[in-house]
Tab-separated table of C-alpha atoms in Angstrom:
chain	number	residue	atom	x	y	z
K	813	MET	CA	-31.475	150.764	122.293
K	814	LYS	CA	-31.279	150.727	126.049
K	815	VAL	CA	-33.034	147.918	127.798
K	816	GLY	CA	-33.504	147.458	131.583
K	817	VAL	CA	-34.165	143.977	133.267
K	818	LEU	CA	-36.256	144.612	136.397
K	819	SER	CA	-35.472	141.795	138.911
K	820	PHE	CA	-33.863	138.165	138.497
K	821	ALA	CA	-36.698	136.588	140.548
K	822	HIS	CA	-38.169	134.726	137.657
K	823	VAL	CA	-36.553	131.618	136.128
K	824	HIS	CA	-36.694	133.141	132.651
K	825	ALA	CA	-34.825	136.418	133.678
K	826	GLY	CA	-31.385	135.148	133.117
K	827	GLY	CA	-32.450	133.773	129.750
K	828	PHE	CA	-34.013	137.056	128.648
K	829	ALA	CA	-30.958	139.017	129.933
K	830	ARG	CA	-28.559	136.845	127.822
K	831	LEU	CA	-30.712	137.114	124.621
K	832	LEU	CA	-30.890	140.821	125.012
K	833	ALA	CA	-27.235	141.318	125.406
K	834	ALA	CA	-26.489	139.254	122.375
K	835	MET	CA	-28.743	141.476	120.134
K	836	ASP	CA	-26.905	143.766	117.890
K	837	GLY	CA	-27.422	147.527	118.986
K	838	VAL	CA	-28.943	146.650	122.403
K	839	GLU	CA	-27.424	147.672	125.717
K	840	VAL	CA	-28.779	145.894	128.824
K	841	LEU	CA	-28.820	147.067	132.464
K	842	ALA	CA	-30.231	145.075	135.102
K	843	ALA	CA	-31.372	145.701	138.866
K	844	ASP	CA	-32.268	143.252	141.482
K	845	PRO	CA	-32.704	144.991	144.711
K	846	ASP	CA	-35.076	142.476	146.348
K	847	THR	CA	-32.816	139.729	147.099
K	848	ASP	CA	-34.042	139.496	150.589
K	849	LEU	CA	-36.896	137.277	149.099
K	850	ALA	CA	-34.294	134.839	147.570
K	851	ALA	CA	-34.100	131.433	149.439
K	852	PRO	CA	-30.773	130.060	150.647
K	853	GLY	CA	-28.618	128.954	147.872
K	854	GLU	CA	-30.474	131.127	145.033
K	855	VAL	CA	-28.255	133.416	143.330
K	856	ARG	CA	-29.610	136.794	142.623
K	857	GLY	CA	-28.517	140.434	142.477
K	858	LYS	CA	-24.931	141.603	141.418
K	859	ASP	CA	-23.508	137.955	141.526
K	860	PHE	CA	-26.318	136.742	138.905
K	861	ALA	CA	-25.674	139.772	136.808
K	862	ALA	CA	-21.895	138.989	136.835
K	863	ARG	CA	-22.673	135.443	135.989
K	864	LEU	CA	-24.753	136.589	132.982
K	865	GLY	CA	-22.195	139.218	131.799
K	866	VAL	CA	-24.651	142.228	132.048
K	867	ASN	CA	-24.204	145.552	133.733
K	868	TYR	CA	-25.979	146.148	137.043
K	869	VAL	CA	-27.158	148.725	139.388
K	870	ASP	CA	-28.535	148.507	142.946
K	871	THR	CA	-31.708	150.129	142.721
K	872	TYR	CA	-34.605	150.629	140.156
K	873	GLU	CA	-34.173	154.528	140.590
K	874	GLU	CA	-30.761	154.091	139.154
K	875	LEU	CA	-31.839	151.942	136.293
K	876	PHE	CA	-34.490	154.632	135.306
K	877	ALA	CA	-32.119	157.459	135.669
K	878	TRP	CA	-29.933	155.715	133.057
K	879	GLY	CA	-32.737	156.359	130.644
K	880	PRO	CA	-33.977	152.956	129.306
K	881	ASP	CA	-36.063	153.007	126.108
K	882	LYS	CA	-37.940	149.642	127.264
K	883	VAL	CA	-37.792	147.492	130.241
K	884	VAL	CA	-38.695	143.852	131.085
K	885	VAL	CA	-40.203	142.868	134.415
K	886	CYS	CA	-39.191	139.623	135.843
K	887	SER	CA	-40.061	139.931	139.458
K	888	GLU	CA	-42.306	137.913	141.702
K	889	ASN	CA	-45.933	137.718	140.434
K	890	VAL	CA	-47.324	139.959	143.221
K	891	ARG	CA	-44.555	142.612	142.370
K	892	HIS	CA	-45.626	142.967	138.787
K	893	ARG	CA	-47.890	145.966	139.225
K	894	PRO	CA	-45.736	148.390	141.194
K	895	LEU	CA	-42.865	147.710	138.745
K	896	VAL	CA	-45.202	148.259	135.675
K	897	GLU	CA	-46.570	151.252	137.143
K	898	LEU	CA	-43.169	152.452	137.900
K	899	ALA	CA	-42.288	151.905	134.172
K	900	ALA	CA	-45.365	153.700	133.036
K	901	SER	CA	-44.492	156.722	135.285
K	902	HIS	CA	-41.328	157.064	133.203
K	903	GLY	CA	-43.291	156.721	129.963
K	904	VAL	CA	-41.157	153.504	129.216
K	905	ASP	CA	-42.668	150.519	127.255
K	906	VAL	CA	-42.736	147.455	129.330
K	907	LEU	CA	-42.714	143.605	128.717
K	908	CYS	CA	-44.088	141.964	131.959
K	909	GLU	CA	-43.536	138.277	132.737
K	910	LYS	CA	-46.643	136.121	132.835
K	911	PRO	CA	-49.258	136.057	134.414
K	912	LEU	CA	-49.744	139.871	134.075
K	913	ALA	CA	-50.988	139.989	137.532
K	914	THR	CA	-52.357	137.777	140.319
K	915	THR	CA	-55.824	139.756	140.325
K	916	PRO	CA	-57.983	141.228	137.821
K	917	GLU	CA	-57.968	144.404	139.726
K	918	ASP	CA	-54.061	144.624	139.726
K	919	GLY	CA	-54.166	143.892	135.977
K	920	ALA	CA	-56.844	146.545	135.196
K	921	ALA	CA	-54.685	148.867	137.094
K	922	MET	CA	-51.562	148.214	135.213
K	923	VAL	CA	-53.315	148.531	131.786
K	924	ALA	CA	-54.857	151.733	132.729
K	925	ALA	CA	-51.491	153.179	134.074
K	926	CYS	CA	-49.670	152.309	130.785
K	927	ARG	CA	-52.603	153.636	128.697
K	928	ALA	CA	-52.733	156.839	130.493
K	929	ALA	CA	-48.876	157.411	130.140
K	930	GLY	CA	-48.760	156.399	126.408
K	931	ALA	CA	-46.510	153.675	127.264
K	932	ARG	CA	-46.777	150.002	125.533
K	933	LEU	CA	-47.643	146.992	127.872
K	934	ALA	CA	-46.818	143.597	126.663
K	935	VAL	CA	-46.898	140.145	128.234
K	936	ALA	CA	-44.268	137.469	127.978
K	937	HIS	CA	-46.152	134.813	126.161
K	938	PRO	CA	-43.544	133.254	123.842
K	939	VAL	CA	-45.595	130.370	122.646
K	940	ARG	CA	-47.556	132.452	120.194
K	941	PHE	CA	-44.379	132.577	118.098
K	942	SER	CA	-44.167	128.848	117.892
K	943	PRO	CA	-44.339	127.677	114.225
K	944	ALA	CA	-46.509	124.856	115.418
K	945	TYR	CA	-49.074	127.246	116.824
K	946	LEU	CA	-48.857	129.532	113.799
K	947	ALA	CA	-49.657	126.741	111.543
K	948	VAL	CA	-52.766	125.767	113.679
K	949	ARG	CA	-53.814	129.415	113.638
K	950	ASP	CA	-53.514	129.547	109.941
K	951	ALA	CA	-55.608	126.492	109.526
K	952	VAL	CA	-58.315	127.587	111.765
K	953	ARG	CA	-58.378	131.145	110.272
K	954	SER	CA	-58.462	130.095	106.688
K	955	GLY	CA	-61.447	127.822	107.374
K	956	THR	CA	-59.455	124.549	106.750
K	957	THR	CA	-60.656	123.129	110.028
K	958	GLY	CA	-64.169	124.466	109.915
K	959	GLU	CA	-65.651	125.613	113.020
K	960	VAL	CA	-63.612	124.592	116.129
K	961	LEU	CA	-65.585	122.406	118.449
K	962	THR	CA	-63.204	121.369	121.110
K	963	VAL	CA	-59.680	122.142	122.106
K	964	SER	CA	-57.517	119.874	124.466
K	965	GLY	CA	-54.367	121.493	125.975
K	966	ALA	CA	-51.660	120.647	128.462
K	967	ASN	CA	-48.903	122.817	129.615
K	968	ASN	CA	-46.849	120.680	132.165
K	969	GLY	CA	-43.455	120.959	133.754
K	970	TYR	CA	-41.261	120.768	136.720
K	971	MET	CA	-42.290	122.288	139.941
K	972	PRO	CA	-40.430	125.715	139.697
K	973	GLY	CA	-40.006	126.005	143.414
K	974	ALA	CA	-36.930	123.958	143.225
K	975	ARG	CA	-35.211	126.727	141.379
K	976	ARG	CA	-36.900	129.761	142.678
K	977	ARG	CA	-38.677	129.066	146.158
K	978	TRP	CA	-41.044	132.054	145.788
K	979	PHE	CA	-43.060	129.941	143.002
K	980	ILE	CA	-44.620	127.974	145.803
K	981	ASP	CA	-45.178	130.943	148.274
K	982	PRO	CA	-48.813	132.122	147.713
K	983	ARG	CA	-48.115	135.447	149.202
K	984	LEU	CA	-45.574	136.187	146.328
K	985	ALA	CA	-46.742	133.843	143.666
K	986	GLY	CA	-50.503	134.369	144.076
K	987	GLY	CA	-51.174	130.680	143.665
K	988	GLY	CA	-49.466	127.513	142.276
K	989	ALA	CA	-49.597	125.516	139.080
K	990	LEU	CA	-52.996	126.964	138.096
K	991	MET	CA	-51.473	130.603	138.342
K	992	ASP	CA	-48.313	129.673	136.603
K	993	HIS	CA	-49.350	127.403	133.692
K	994	THR	CA	-52.961	128.132	132.776
K	995	VAL	CA	-52.038	131.299	131.162
K	996	HIS	CA	-49.887	130.174	127.953
K	997	LEU	CA	-52.709	128.072	126.654
K	998	ALA	CA	-55.421	130.452	127.677
K	999	ASP	CA	-53.406	133.175	125.654
K	1000	LEU	CA	-53.169	131.107	122.553
K	1001	LEU	CA	-56.999	130.440	122.794
K	1002	ASP	CA	-57.396	134.051	123.240
K	1003	ASP	CA	-55.634	134.616	120.054
K	1004	LEU	CA	-57.025	131.742	117.968
K	1005	PHE	CA	-60.559	132.772	118.935
K	1006	GLU	CA	-60.164	136.371	118.265
K	1007	GLY	CA	-63.088	138.549	119.419
K	1008	SER	CA	-64.513	135.394	121.153
K	1009	PRO	CA	-63.516	135.275	124.860
K	1010	ALA	CA	-63.808	132.693	127.535
K	1011	THR	CA	-67.210	133.106	129.258
K	1012	SER	CA	-67.109	130.342	131.942
K	1013	VAL	CA	-64.789	128.021	133.665
K	1014	TYR	CA	-64.888	124.753	135.903
K	1015	ALA	CA	-61.597	123.960	137.534
K	1016	GLN	CA	-60.311	121.257	140.124
K	1017	THR	CA	-56.969	121.184	141.708
K	1018	ASN	CA	-54.945	119.487	144.221
K	1019	ASN	CA	-51.515	119.441	145.793
K	1020	VAL	CA	-51.007	115.545	145.868
K	1021	LEU	CA	-47.970	115.857	143.499
K	1022	TYR	CA	-44.669	116.483	145.637
K	1023	GLU	CA	-46.535	115.895	148.920
K	1024	ASN	CA	-43.778	113.647	150.159
K	1025	GLU	CA	-41.047	116.253	149.498
K	1026	ALA	CA	-38.541	116.411	152.537
K	1027	ASP	CA	-39.757	119.823	153.685
K	1028	GLY	CA	-43.341	118.741	153.811
K	1029	ALA	CA	-46.453	119.257	151.508
K	1030	VAL	CA	-46.088	121.962	148.970
K	1031	PRO	CA	-48.345	124.970	150.247
K	1032	VAL	CA	-49.849	125.537	146.798
K	1033	GLU	CA	-51.838	123.559	144.229
K	1034	THR	CA	-49.333	121.432	142.022
K	1035	ALA	CA	-51.969	120.085	139.559
K	1036	GLY	CA	-55.099	121.567	137.897
K	1037	LEU	CA	-57.649	120.779	135.317
K	1038	LEU	CA	-59.672	123.577	133.603
K	1039	THR	CA	-62.834	123.269	131.364
K	1040	LEU	CA	-63.611	126.515	129.602
K	1041	THR	CA	-66.552	127.367	127.588
K	1042	TYR	CA	-65.965	130.253	124.879
K	1043	ALA	CA	-68.477	132.784	123.219
K	1044	ASN	CA	-68.151	130.931	119.940
K	1045	GLY	CA	-69.334	127.820	121.609
K	1046	ALA	CA	-66.087	125.921	121.594
K	1047	VAL	CA	-65.152	123.840	124.816
K	1048	ALA	CA	-61.517	123.739	125.983
K	1049	THR	CA	-59.566	121.984	128.416
K	1050	ILE	CA	-56.235	122.862	130.160
K	1051	ASP	CA	-53.989	120.701	132.123
K	1052	CYS	CA	-51.781	123.096	133.981
K	1053	SER	CA	-50.038	120.660	136.247
K	1054	TRP	CA	-46.535	120.640	137.464
K	1055	SER	CA	-46.323	116.925	136.553
K	1056	GLN	CA	-42.870	116.564	134.842
K	1057	PRO	CA	-40.716	114.175	136.963
K	1058	ARG	CA	-37.464	115.583	137.899
K	1059	HIS	CA	-35.469	112.940	135.906
K	1060	HIS	CA	-37.301	114.101	132.657
K	1061	PRO	CA	-34.818	115.440	130.274
K	1062	ALA	CA	-36.771	118.555	129.610
K	1063	TRP	CA	-38.230	121.222	131.800
K	1064	GLY	CA	-41.742	120.724	130.325
K	1065	GLY	CA	-43.912	121.121	127.165
K	1066	LEU	CA	-47.062	122.541	125.848
K	1067	SER	CA	-49.283	120.552	123.513
K	1068	MET	CA	-52.619	121.146	122.032
K	1069	GLN	CA	-55.286	119.357	120.041
K	1070	VAL	CA	-57.901	121.280	118.049
K	1071	VAL	CA	-61.027	119.470	116.844
K	1072	GLY	CA	-62.849	121.159	114.137
K	1073	GLU	CA	-65.878	120.216	111.805
K	1074	ARG	CA	-63.484	119.194	109.018
K	1075	ALA	CA	-60.068	118.465	110.590
K	1076	THR	CA	-58.276	117.693	113.758
K	1077	LEU	CA	-55.029	119.421	114.309
K	1078	GLU	CA	-52.268	118.553	116.897
K	1079	MET	CA	-49.198	120.677	117.854
K	1080	ASP	CA	-46.250	120.325	120.526
K	1081	ALA	CA	-44.731	123.707	120.590
K	1082	PHE	CA	-41.361	122.378	122.170
K	1083	ASP	CA	-41.019	118.899	120.541
K	1084	GLN	CA	-38.565	119.912	117.714
K	1085	LYS	CA	-35.974	117.577	119.202
K	1086	ILE	CA	-34.007	114.466	118.650
K	1087	HIS	CA	-34.790	111.905	121.322
K	1088	GLY	CA	-32.471	109.422	122.704
K	1089	PHE	CA	-30.781	107.604	125.350
K	1090	SER	CA	-27.426	108.110	126.913
K	1091	GLU	CA	-25.403	104.999	128.061
K	1092	THR	CA	-23.050	107.036	129.976
K	1093	ALA	CA	-25.586	108.889	131.914
K	1094	ARG	CA	-28.117	105.994	131.834
K	1095	ALA	CA	-30.897	108.541	131.072
K	1096	GLY	CA	-32.878	109.940	128.330
K	1097	VAL	CA	-31.615	112.826	126.366
K	1098	GLU	CA	-33.163	115.473	124.222
K	1099	LEU	CA	-31.328	117.585	121.587
K	1100	PRO	CA	-33.531	120.536	120.672
K	1101	TYR	CA	-33.229	121.966	117.075
K	1102	GLY	CA	-36.265	124.372	116.940
K	1103	VAL	CA	-36.409	128.051	116.848
K	1104	ASP	CA	-35.837	129.889	120.236
K	1105	LEU	CA	-39.274	131.367	121.208
K	1106	ASP	CA	-38.138	133.687	123.698
K	1107	ALA	CA	-35.773	135.344	121.161
K	1108	LEU	CA	-38.491	135.915	118.698
K	1109	MET	CA	-40.665	137.545	121.354
K	1110	LEU	CA	-38.127	139.730	122.492
K	1111	ARG	CA	-37.090	140.775	119.084
K	1112	GLU	CA	-40.828	141.741	118.125
K	1113	PHE	CA	-41.267	143.480	121.577
K	1114	LEU	CA	-38.070	145.820	120.660
K	1115	PHE	CA	-38.544	146.159	116.964
K	1116	PRO	CA	-42.218	145.478	116.265
K	1117	GLN	CA	-42.863	143.877	112.686
K	1118	ALA	CA	-46.310	142.472	113.150
K	1119	ASP	CA	-49.309	143.980	111.344
K	1120	ALA	CA	-52.783	142.907	110.532
K	1121	ALA	CA	-51.405	140.857	107.546
K	1122	GLY	CA	-48.052	139.895	108.835
K	1123	PRO	CA	-46.431	137.740	111.531
K	1124	ILE	CA	-47.957	137.527	115.030
K	1125	GLY	CA	-47.200	140.377	117.558
K	1126	VAL	CA	-46.472	140.234	121.451
K	1127	THR	CA	-49.504	139.689	123.528
K	1128	ASP	CA	-50.819	143.049	124.756
K	1129	GLY	CA	-51.954	144.018	128.171
K	1130	GLU	CA	-55.650	143.747	127.409
K	1131	ALA	CA	-55.136	140.112	126.393
K	1132	GLY	CA	-52.988	139.335	129.422
K	1133	LEU	CA	-55.859	140.881	131.533
K	1134	ARG	CA	-58.328	138.400	130.093
K	1135	THR	CA	-56.163	135.528	130.743
K	1136	VAL	CA	-55.890	136.812	134.501
K	1137	ALA	CA	-59.678	136.788	134.550
K	1138	ILE	CA	-59.695	133.219	133.606
K	1139	VAL	CA	-57.292	132.210	136.283
K	1140	ALA	CA	-59.346	134.111	138.867
K	1141	ALA	CA	-62.567	132.405	137.936
K	1142	ALA	CA	-60.845	129.164	137.829
K	1143	TYR	CA	-59.664	129.645	141.463
K	1144	GLU	CA	-63.109	130.581	142.640
K	1145	SER	CA	-64.458	127.519	140.761
K	1146	ALA	CA	-61.843	125.297	142.446
K	1147	ARG	CA	-62.795	126.689	145.812
K	1148	THR	CA	-66.640	126.400	145.347
K	1149	GLY	CA	-67.001	123.348	143.190
K	1150	ARG	CA	-69.249	125.385	140.640
K	1151	THR	CA	-68.915	126.579	137.208
K	1152	VAL	CA	-67.928	130.310	137.335
K	1153	ARG	CA	-68.442	132.993	134.726
K	1154	VAL	CA	-65.320	134.831	133.451
K	1155	THR	CA	-65.430	138.802	133.661
K	1156	VAL	CA	-63.053	141.290	132.974
């Protein structure tokens, strides 16, 4: 199978490329022509491909001339739409980094383009494959918890602008922490409450975190808290802040508490680790032993196994569009100070 990687802009691009290249029967080719957007010191393009050990071409046109079976889009957020539409024009299935788009209008256009071309559109939400989440999902769907009343979730992490500067450029990212970190939990809730979408959101944001950085205040929000109401009556909160300190041994995490009529469930998607302290480094250390969620997601995208009675599938474009609608409504709420209806 031939798989193309379109852009190295996203922090996950290198990991995806390495995982794909390590899969039996998969040939990888990358293109990253938009290196003019890289900040000084960021390694992109041919040099980054060489570091990863994957083949490289200079343009997307050359990559599609190679005849990929599937592609993975890892560009800056605002460039998702043109690259997904390019893949659709070639009839190629595409896995797009999250968020699907920065506006519902762009997301809807991407879904429509892939549908018209008969190409599959998937969104990179690997947390759906977490064994911890799947256990929560099974408990809720089997009725063990009873009706879900409330959910409290947090997806925190480092400010990614330290690794890829475009994450804190609103022209390229479409926003900050709210755009970056709302979508993983919103996607889990979309799956957990199948057929019962979010109906309204109230959000507050600020950029107090990192305001004393040497180069001045960060121009996007670095912290956010959303309160969502769902059609089934459940109320959920999402902390989407970039609040992980730089000295923390892990980049971030995702946790969720689900309160039902008969049971309360708690999960941490990334805490399958041994925690300790290094005397040499005089710092905390974490040794992970859990499954690689990115690898599970990529394999499912390439070789789908999920069905109605089986394991979970990759997030589809329609679900990705619903999370984009939540983000758009949350930004309007943060701007106006009012509860906003979620519409797709």
